[in-house]
XYZ file of C-alpha atoms in Angstrom:
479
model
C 0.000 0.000 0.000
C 1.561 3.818 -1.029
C 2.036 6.358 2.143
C -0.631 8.424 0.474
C -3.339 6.181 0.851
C -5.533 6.404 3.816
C -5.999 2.832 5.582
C -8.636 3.484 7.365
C -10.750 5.523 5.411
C -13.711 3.803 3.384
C -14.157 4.518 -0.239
C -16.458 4.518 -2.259
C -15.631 2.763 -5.704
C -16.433 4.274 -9.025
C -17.286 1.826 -11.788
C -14.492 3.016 -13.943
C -11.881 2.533 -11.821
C -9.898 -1.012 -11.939
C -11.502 -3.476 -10.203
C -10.545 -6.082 -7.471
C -11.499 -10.103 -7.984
C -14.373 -9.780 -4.919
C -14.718 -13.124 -4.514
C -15.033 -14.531 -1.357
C -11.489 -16.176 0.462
C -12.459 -18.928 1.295
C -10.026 -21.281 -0.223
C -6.930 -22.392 2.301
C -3.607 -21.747 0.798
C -1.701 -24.674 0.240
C 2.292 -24.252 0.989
C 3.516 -23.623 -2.238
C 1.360 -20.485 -2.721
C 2.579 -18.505 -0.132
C 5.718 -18.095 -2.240
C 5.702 -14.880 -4.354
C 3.565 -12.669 -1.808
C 4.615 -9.207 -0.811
C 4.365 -9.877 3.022
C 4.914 -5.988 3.796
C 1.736 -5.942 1.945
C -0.258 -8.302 3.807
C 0.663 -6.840 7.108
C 0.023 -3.588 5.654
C -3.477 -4.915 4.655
C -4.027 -6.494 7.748
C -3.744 -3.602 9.793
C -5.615 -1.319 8.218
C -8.302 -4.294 8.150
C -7.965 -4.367 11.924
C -8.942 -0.764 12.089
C -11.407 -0.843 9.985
C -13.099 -3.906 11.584
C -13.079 -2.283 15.337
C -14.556 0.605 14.119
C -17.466 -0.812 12.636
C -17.288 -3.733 15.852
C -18.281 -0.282 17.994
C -21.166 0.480 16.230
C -22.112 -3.632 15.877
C -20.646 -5.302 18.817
C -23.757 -7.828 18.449
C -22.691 -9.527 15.687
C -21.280 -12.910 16.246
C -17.469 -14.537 14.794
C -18.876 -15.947 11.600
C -20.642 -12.301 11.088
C -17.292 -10.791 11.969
C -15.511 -12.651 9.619
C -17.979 -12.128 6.445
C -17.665 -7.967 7.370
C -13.594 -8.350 7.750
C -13.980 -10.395 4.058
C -15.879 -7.684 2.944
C -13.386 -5.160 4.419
C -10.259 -6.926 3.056
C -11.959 -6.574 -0.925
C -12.385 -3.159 -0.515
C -8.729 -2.527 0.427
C -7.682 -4.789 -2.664
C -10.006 -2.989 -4.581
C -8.104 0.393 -3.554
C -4.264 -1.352 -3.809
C -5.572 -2.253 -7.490
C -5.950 1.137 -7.942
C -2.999 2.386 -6.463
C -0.844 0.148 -8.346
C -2.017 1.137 -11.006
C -2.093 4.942 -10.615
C 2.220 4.382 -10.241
C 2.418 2.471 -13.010
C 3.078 -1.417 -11.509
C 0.640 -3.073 -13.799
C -2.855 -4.744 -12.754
C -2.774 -7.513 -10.179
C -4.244 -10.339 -11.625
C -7.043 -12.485 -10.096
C -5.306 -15.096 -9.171
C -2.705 -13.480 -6.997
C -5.345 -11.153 -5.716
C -7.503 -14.333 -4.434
C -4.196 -15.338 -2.826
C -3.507 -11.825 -1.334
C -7.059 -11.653 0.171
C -6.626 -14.781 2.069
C -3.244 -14.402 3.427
C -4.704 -11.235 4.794
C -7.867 -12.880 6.097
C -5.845 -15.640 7.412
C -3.624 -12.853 9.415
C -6.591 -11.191 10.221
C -8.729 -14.339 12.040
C -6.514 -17.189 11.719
C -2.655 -18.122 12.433
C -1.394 -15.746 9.291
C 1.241 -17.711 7.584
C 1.271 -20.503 10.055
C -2.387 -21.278 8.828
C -1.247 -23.278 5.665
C 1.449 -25.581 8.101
C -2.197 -26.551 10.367
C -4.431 -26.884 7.256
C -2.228 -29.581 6.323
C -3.942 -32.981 7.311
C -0.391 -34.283 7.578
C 1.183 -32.011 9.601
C 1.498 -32.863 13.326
C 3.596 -30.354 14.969
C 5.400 -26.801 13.905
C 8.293 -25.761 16.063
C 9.545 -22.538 15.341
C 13.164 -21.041 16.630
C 13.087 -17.496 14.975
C 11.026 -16.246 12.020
C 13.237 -18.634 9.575
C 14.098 -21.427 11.419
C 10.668 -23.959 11.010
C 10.684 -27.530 11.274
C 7.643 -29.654 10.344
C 6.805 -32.731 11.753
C 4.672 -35.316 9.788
C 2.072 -37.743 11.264
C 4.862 -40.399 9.808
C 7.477 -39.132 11.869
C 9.074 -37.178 8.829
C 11.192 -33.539 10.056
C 11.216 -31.512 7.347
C 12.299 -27.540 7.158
C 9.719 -25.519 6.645
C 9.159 -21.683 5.172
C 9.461 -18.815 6.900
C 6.661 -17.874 9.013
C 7.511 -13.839 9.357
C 9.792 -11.775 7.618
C 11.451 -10.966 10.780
C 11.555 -12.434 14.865
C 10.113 -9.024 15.408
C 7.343 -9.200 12.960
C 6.654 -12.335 14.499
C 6.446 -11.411 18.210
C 4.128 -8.384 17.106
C 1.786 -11.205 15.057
C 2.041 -13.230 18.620
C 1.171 -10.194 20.143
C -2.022 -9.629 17.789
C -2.979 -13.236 18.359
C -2.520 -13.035 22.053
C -4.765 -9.763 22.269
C -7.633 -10.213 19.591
C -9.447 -12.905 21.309
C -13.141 -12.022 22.730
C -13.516 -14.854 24.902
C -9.982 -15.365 27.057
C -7.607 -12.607 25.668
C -4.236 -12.974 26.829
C -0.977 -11.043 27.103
C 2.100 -11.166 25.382
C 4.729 -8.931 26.580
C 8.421 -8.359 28.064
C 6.821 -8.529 31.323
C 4.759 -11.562 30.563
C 6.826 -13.625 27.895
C 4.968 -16.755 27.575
C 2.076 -17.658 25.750
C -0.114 -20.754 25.541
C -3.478 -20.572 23.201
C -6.089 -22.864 21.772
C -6.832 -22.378 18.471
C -9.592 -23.023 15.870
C -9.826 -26.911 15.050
C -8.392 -27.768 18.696
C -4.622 -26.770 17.949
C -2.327 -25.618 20.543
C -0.116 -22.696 20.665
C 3.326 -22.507 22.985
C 5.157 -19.575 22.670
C 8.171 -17.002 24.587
C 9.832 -14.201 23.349
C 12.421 -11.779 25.105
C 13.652 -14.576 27.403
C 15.332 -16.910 24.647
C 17.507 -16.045 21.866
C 14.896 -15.609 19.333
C 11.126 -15.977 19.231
C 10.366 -19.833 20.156
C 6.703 -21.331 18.957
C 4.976 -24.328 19.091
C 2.149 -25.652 17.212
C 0.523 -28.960 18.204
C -1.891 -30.390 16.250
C -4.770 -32.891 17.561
C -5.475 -34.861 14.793
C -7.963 -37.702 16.631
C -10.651 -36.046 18.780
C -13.632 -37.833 18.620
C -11.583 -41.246 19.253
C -12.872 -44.428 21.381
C -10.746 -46.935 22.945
C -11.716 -49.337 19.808
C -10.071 -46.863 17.696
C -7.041 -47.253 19.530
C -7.106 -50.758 19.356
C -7.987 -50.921 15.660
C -4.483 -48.575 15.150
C -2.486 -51.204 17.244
C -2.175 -48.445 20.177
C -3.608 -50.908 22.957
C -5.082 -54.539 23.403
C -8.580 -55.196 23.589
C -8.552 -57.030 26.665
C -6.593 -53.919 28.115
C -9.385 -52.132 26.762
C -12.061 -53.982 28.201
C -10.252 -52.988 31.771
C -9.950 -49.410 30.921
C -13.636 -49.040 29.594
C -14.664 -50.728 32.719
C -12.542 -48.857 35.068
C -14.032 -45.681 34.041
C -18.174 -47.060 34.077
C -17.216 -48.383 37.316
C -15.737 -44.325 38.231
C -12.392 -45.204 38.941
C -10.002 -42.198 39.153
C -7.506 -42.388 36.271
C -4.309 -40.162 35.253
C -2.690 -40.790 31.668
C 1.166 -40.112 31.867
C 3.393 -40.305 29.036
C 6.063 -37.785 27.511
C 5.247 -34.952 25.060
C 3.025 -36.394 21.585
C 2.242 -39.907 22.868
C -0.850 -39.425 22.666
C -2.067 -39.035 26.122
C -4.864 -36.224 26.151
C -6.039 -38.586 22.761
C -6.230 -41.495 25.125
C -8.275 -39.250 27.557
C -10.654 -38.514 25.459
C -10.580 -42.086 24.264
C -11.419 -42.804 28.430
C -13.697 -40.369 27.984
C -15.955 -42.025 25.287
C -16.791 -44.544 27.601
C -18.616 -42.469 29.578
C -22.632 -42.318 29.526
C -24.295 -39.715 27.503
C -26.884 -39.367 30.411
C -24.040 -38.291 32.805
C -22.988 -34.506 32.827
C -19.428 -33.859 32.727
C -17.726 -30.918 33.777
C -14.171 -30.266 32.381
C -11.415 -27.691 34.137
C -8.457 -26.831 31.984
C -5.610 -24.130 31.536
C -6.885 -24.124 27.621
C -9.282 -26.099 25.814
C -7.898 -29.333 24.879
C -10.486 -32.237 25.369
C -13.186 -30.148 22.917
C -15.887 -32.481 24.896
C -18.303 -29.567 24.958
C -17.897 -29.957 20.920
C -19.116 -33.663 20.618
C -22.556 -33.019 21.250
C -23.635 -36.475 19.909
C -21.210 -38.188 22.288
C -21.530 -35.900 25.041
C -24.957 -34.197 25.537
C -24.371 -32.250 28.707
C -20.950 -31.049 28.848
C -20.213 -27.656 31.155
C -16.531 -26.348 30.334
C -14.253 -24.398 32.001
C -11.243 -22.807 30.867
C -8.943 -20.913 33.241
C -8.238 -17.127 32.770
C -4.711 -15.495 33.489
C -5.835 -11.942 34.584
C -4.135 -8.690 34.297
C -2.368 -6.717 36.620
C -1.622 -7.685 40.544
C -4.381 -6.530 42.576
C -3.677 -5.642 46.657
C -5.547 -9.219 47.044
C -2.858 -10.531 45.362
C -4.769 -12.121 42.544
C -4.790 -10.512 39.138
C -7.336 -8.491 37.684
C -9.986 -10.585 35.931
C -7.943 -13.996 37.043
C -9.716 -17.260 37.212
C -8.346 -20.254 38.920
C -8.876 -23.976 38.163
C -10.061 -23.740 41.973
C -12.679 -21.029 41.450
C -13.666 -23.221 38.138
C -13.716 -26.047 40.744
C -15.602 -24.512 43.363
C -18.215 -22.816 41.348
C -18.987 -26.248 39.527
C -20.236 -27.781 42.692
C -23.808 -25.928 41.820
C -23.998 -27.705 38.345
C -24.950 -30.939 39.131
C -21.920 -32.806 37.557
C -21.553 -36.501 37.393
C -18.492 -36.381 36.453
C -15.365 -33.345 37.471
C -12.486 -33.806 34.796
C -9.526 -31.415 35.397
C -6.828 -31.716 32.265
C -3.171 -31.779 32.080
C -1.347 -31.147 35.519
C 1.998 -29.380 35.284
C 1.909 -27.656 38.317
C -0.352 -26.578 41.475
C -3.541 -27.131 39.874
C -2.594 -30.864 40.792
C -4.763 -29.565 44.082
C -7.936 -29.246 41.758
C -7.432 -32.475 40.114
C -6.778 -34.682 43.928
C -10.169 -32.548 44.909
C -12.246 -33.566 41.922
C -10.820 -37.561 42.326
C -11.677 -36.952 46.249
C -15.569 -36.500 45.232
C -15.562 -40.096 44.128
C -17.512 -39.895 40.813
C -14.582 -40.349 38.379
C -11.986 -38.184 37.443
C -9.293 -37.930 34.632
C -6.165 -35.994 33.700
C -2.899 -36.253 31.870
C 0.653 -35.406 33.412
C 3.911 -35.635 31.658
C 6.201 -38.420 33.009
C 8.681 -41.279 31.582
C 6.742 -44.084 33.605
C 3.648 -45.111 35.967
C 5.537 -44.715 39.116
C 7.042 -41.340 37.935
C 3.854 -40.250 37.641
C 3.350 -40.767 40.926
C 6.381 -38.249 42.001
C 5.770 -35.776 39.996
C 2.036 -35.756 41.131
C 3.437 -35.494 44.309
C 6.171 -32.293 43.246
C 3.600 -30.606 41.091
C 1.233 -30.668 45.026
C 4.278 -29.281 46.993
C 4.657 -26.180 44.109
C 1.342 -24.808 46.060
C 3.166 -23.795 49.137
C 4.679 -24.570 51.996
C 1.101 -25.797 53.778
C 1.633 -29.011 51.402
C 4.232 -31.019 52.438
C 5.126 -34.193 50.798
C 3.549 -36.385 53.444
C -0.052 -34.890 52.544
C 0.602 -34.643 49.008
C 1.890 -38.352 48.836
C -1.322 -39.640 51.219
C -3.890 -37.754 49.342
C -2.912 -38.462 45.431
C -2.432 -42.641 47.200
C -5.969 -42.295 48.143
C -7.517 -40.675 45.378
C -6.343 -41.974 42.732
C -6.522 -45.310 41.555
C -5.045 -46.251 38.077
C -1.848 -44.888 35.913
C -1.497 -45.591 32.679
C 1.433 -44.911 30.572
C 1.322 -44.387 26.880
C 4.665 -44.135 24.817
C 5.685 -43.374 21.251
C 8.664 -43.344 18.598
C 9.356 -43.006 14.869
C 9.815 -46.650 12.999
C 11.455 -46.976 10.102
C 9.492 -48.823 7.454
C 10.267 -49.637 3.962
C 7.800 -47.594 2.097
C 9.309 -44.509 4.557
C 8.257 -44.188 8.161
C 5.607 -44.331 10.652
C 5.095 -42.798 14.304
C 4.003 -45.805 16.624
C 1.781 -45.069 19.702
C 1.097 -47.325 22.173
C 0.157 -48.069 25.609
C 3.083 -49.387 28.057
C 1.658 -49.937 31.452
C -1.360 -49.990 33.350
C -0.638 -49.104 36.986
C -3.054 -49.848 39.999
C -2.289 -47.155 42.964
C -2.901 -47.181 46.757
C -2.006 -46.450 50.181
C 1.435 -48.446 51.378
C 3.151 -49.204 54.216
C 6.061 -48.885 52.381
C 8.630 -45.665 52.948
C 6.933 -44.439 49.771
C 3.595 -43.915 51.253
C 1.677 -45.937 48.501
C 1.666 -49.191 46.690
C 2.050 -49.922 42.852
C 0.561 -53.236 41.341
C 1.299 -53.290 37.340
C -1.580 -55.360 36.051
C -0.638 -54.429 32.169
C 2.666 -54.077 30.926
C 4.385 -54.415 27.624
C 7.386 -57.262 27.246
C 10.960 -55.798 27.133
C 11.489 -54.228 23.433
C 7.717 -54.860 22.512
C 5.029 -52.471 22.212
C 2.068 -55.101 22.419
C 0.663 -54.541 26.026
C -0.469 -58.037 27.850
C -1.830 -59.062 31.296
C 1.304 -59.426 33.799
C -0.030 -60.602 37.193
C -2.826 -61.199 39.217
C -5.643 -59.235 39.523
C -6.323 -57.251 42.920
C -9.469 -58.658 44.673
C -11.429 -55.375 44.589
C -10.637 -54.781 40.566
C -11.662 -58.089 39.586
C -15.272 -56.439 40.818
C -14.938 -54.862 37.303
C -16.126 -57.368 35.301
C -19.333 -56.607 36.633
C -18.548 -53.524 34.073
C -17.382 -55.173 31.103
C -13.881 -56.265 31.965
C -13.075 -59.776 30.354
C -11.438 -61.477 33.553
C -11.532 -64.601 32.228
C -9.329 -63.622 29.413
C -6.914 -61.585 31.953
C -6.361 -64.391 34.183
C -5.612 -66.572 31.473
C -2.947 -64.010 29.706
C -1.880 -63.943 32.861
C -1.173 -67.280 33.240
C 0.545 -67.889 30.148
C 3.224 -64.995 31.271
C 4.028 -66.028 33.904
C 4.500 -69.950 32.855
C-alpha cells in the first residue's frame, strides 16, 4: 500500500476505476502459494483491516465470529479494490485475479486465523510446527518425517508483534504477550495448541501442536495397534465403574487422545464438567457423544491486585468450586503441570470419576511428579499430605509411549500403551503401593496381562472387563 493512501478511510468505488477479484477467500492456501507474496503488503493490509473492523465492531458489537468474519472479508476486498488502484495509478501493472484471491486470504488468514502458520495446520499431515526465529521452522509429519519448513515472518520481530495480535484479539480469554509476561499458551480453531516465549530466549520460540484424533474411542485405539482389547475392556470398565484415572506419558504420545478415548466410555446421560488451563479435550464440541458437557477454561488476569490475585484472574479452583452448583456426574480437570494438581486430587476426592494427563517417563514417575507438582502450592503441602492424598484418590496410571519406525515404504510414528498401573495407600517408605496389572514385554510395544488381579478390581467385570481372558494371559506370562 503507497504512504498516500488512507488505511482506514472507506471509499467509495467508481465503476471506472480497476476493479478487485471480490470473490469470497475462502479457499486455504496450500504451501507452495505462499511463495511470491509481498508480506509488507499483507501486514500492511491487515492492519488497516484491523482498524477498519473495530470501528465498525463499535457500532455492531452484536454480531457474532462468523458475522465478523464475512464484514472483515468484505473489508479486506475493498482494500484490494483500492491497492488495485494504487498500483495502477504508479504504473506497476494490474494484479491479476489469481494473486489477488491469494492476497485476500493471506490477509484474512492474518486477520482471524494463524497468518502464515495457517497453511502448516491446514495440512492434514502435519502434526507439529516448532519454530526457533522467524526462519528457522521444522515440520513434523504424522509419519514421523522432520522436514524444514518456510518462513513464518519476515522478521523475529514481525513475528512477536503477530504473537502479540494473536494473544490480544481474542473475545472470549484474551491474553498477554509482553516483556513482562513472555509466555504464551493458546487454543486455536480446530483444537490446535499454541506454545510460545519471546524476550527470554535467543529468538522468538513457537509451538504448534496439532490434535489430529478427537472424537476417538478406545476401539479406535485398538484398531491402530495403540492398545489390546482385553486392556481395553479394563480401561472401559474402570471408568463405568468411576475409577479415578491419570494418563502419563512424555510430550506427543498421545495421552490427552487417550483421555478422550477414556472419555468415550462415559454415559451420555451423565454430565461432565471439564477444568483446563486451555481447551484441549473439545468435549463440549461432541454433542452427539456428550450431551451435557459444562466447560471451564482458566483465565490469566491482568495486573496484581492488593488481594494478590490478578485483575480478571480465574483459577482452576474457582472453576472447581463454582462447579459444585452444576450438578456434575463427572469433574475432569486436564493436564497437571503444576499446582492445579490440588484441583485435580479434589475432583478424584468427590468419588464420581476423574481424569487428567501429566507428563512423566513411567507409571511410578507419575506418581512423584504428582506429588512435586502438590508441593509447588506452598509450603502448607508437604510431601507427606501430598503423597497420602494423590495414594488415596487416585486409583489407576497408565502410561502411553511413542517413537518413529522406520518402514520400507518410509516411516511411521508408533503409539502405544506401556503400562497400566493400579495405585494405593502403602506401608512402604513411599507412602503408597504400585501393582502393574498391564505391561508391555521388554522391546515390545504389544501390552499383555502381567499378574494377578487385585481382589477389589476383579469387581470390574461386573462392568465389562473380560477377567476370564486376563487371568488366562496372565497365566501364560508367567508360565
Amino acid at each position: 500500500m503507497t504512504e498516500s493512501k488512507n488505511p482506514v478511510a472507506t471509499q467509495s468505488v467508481g465503476a471506472d476505476r480497476p476493479r478487485a477479484d471480490n470473490s469470497r477467500p475462502s479457499v486455504p492456501l496450500a504451501m507452495g502459494q505462499l511463495q511470491g507474496l509481498d508480506w509488507s503488503l499483507v501486514a500492511a493490509l491487515r492492519s488497516a483491516a484491523s482498524e477498519r473492523l473495530m470501528a465498525a465492531l463499535d457500532a455492531e458489537s452484536h454480531l457474532d465470529r462468523a458475522s465478523q468474519q464475512d464484514l472483515g472479508r468484505r473489508i479486506i476486498s475493498e482494500l484490494l479494490e483500492d491497492e488495485v488502484v494504487d498500483q495502477a495509478r504508479i504504473g506497476r501493472g494490474m494484479i491479476d485475479r489469481q494473486h489477488q484471491s491469494r492476497l485476500a486470504q493471506a490477509v484474512f488468514d492474518a486477520l482471524f486465523r494463524l497468518g502464515r502458520l495457517q497453511p502448516l495446520v491446514d495440512d492434514p499431515s502435519v502434526e507439529n510446527v516448532t519454530i526457533r526465529g522467524c526462519d528457522d521452522v521444522w515440520i513434523e509429519y504424522a509419519d514421523g518425517r522432520l522436514e524444514r519448513g518456510p518462513a513464518v515472518a519476515d522478521s523475529d520481530q514481525d513475528l512477536i508483534d503477530f504473537l502479540v495480535f494473536l494473544a490480544s484479539r481474542s473475545e472470549v480469554n484474551a491474553r498477554q504477550f509482553s516483556e513482562s509476561n513472555p509466555r504464551l499458551h493458546l487454543r486455536l480453531d480446530g483444537g490446535s495448541r499454541l506454545a510460545a516465549t519471546a524476550w527470554v530466549t535467543p529468538r522468538p520460540s513457537v509451538v504448534v501442536r496439532r490434535h489430529r484424533m478427537q472424537d476417538v474411542t478406545l476401539a479406535d485405539l485398538v484398531a491402530k495397534r495403540s492398545l489390546s482389547g482385553l486392556a481395553a475392556t479394563f480401561l472401559a470398565a474402570a471408568v463405568r465403574a468411576r475409577k479415578s484415572i491419570v494418563v502419563a506419558g512424555p510430550q506427543g504420545a498421545g495421552k490427552t487422545t487417550m483421555v478422550r478415548a477414556l472419555c468415550a466410555e462415559i454415559p451420555p446421560s451423565e454430565a461432565i464438567g471439564t477444568f483446563e488451563t486451555e481447551y484441549e479435550l473439545h468435549l463440549h464440541e461432541m454433542r452427539d457423544r456428550h450431551p451435557i458437557v459444562h466447560a471451564w477454561e482458566a483465565r490469566p488476569g491482568g495486573e496484581m491486585q492488593p488481594n494478590g490475585r490478578r485483575a480478571g484472574e480465574f483459577t482452576l479452583d474457582d472453576a472447581l468450586y463454582d462447579s459444585y452448583r452444576f450438578s456434575l456426574s463427572r469433574q475432569i480437570v486436564g493436564e497437571v503441570r503444576g499446582a492445579e494438581v490440588l484441583a485435580m486430587i479434589e475432583a478424584m476426592q468427590s468419588g464420581t470419576g476423574s481424569l487428567s494427563t501429566t507428563h512423566a517417563e513411567s507409571a511410578e514417575r507419575a506418581v512423584s511428579k504428582l506429588v512435586t507438582c502438590a508441593m509447588k502450592a506452598g509450603a502448607h503441602v508437604t510431601e507427606q499430605y501430598a503423597t497420602r492424598a494423590i495414594a488415596e484418590a487416585l486409583n489407576i496410571v497408565v502410561h502411553v509411549d511413542s517413537r518413529v519406525e522406520a518402514m520400507d515404504s518410509g516411516s511411521v510414528k508408533r503409539r502405544w500403551t506401556s503400562q497400566i498401573v493400579l495405585l494405593g495407600p502403602g506401608e512402604r517408605e513411599k507412602g503408597y503401593s504400585l501393582t502393574t496389572v498391564f505391561a508391555c514385554p521388554r522391546g515390545t510395544t504389544a501390552i499383555r496381562a502381567v499378574s494377578g488381579m487385585p481382589e477389589e478390581y476383579r469387581e470390574l467385570a461386573g462392568y465389562g472387563f473380560d477377567l476370564t481372558g486376563y487371568l488366562a494371559e496372565s497365566q501364560r506370562a508367567v508360565s
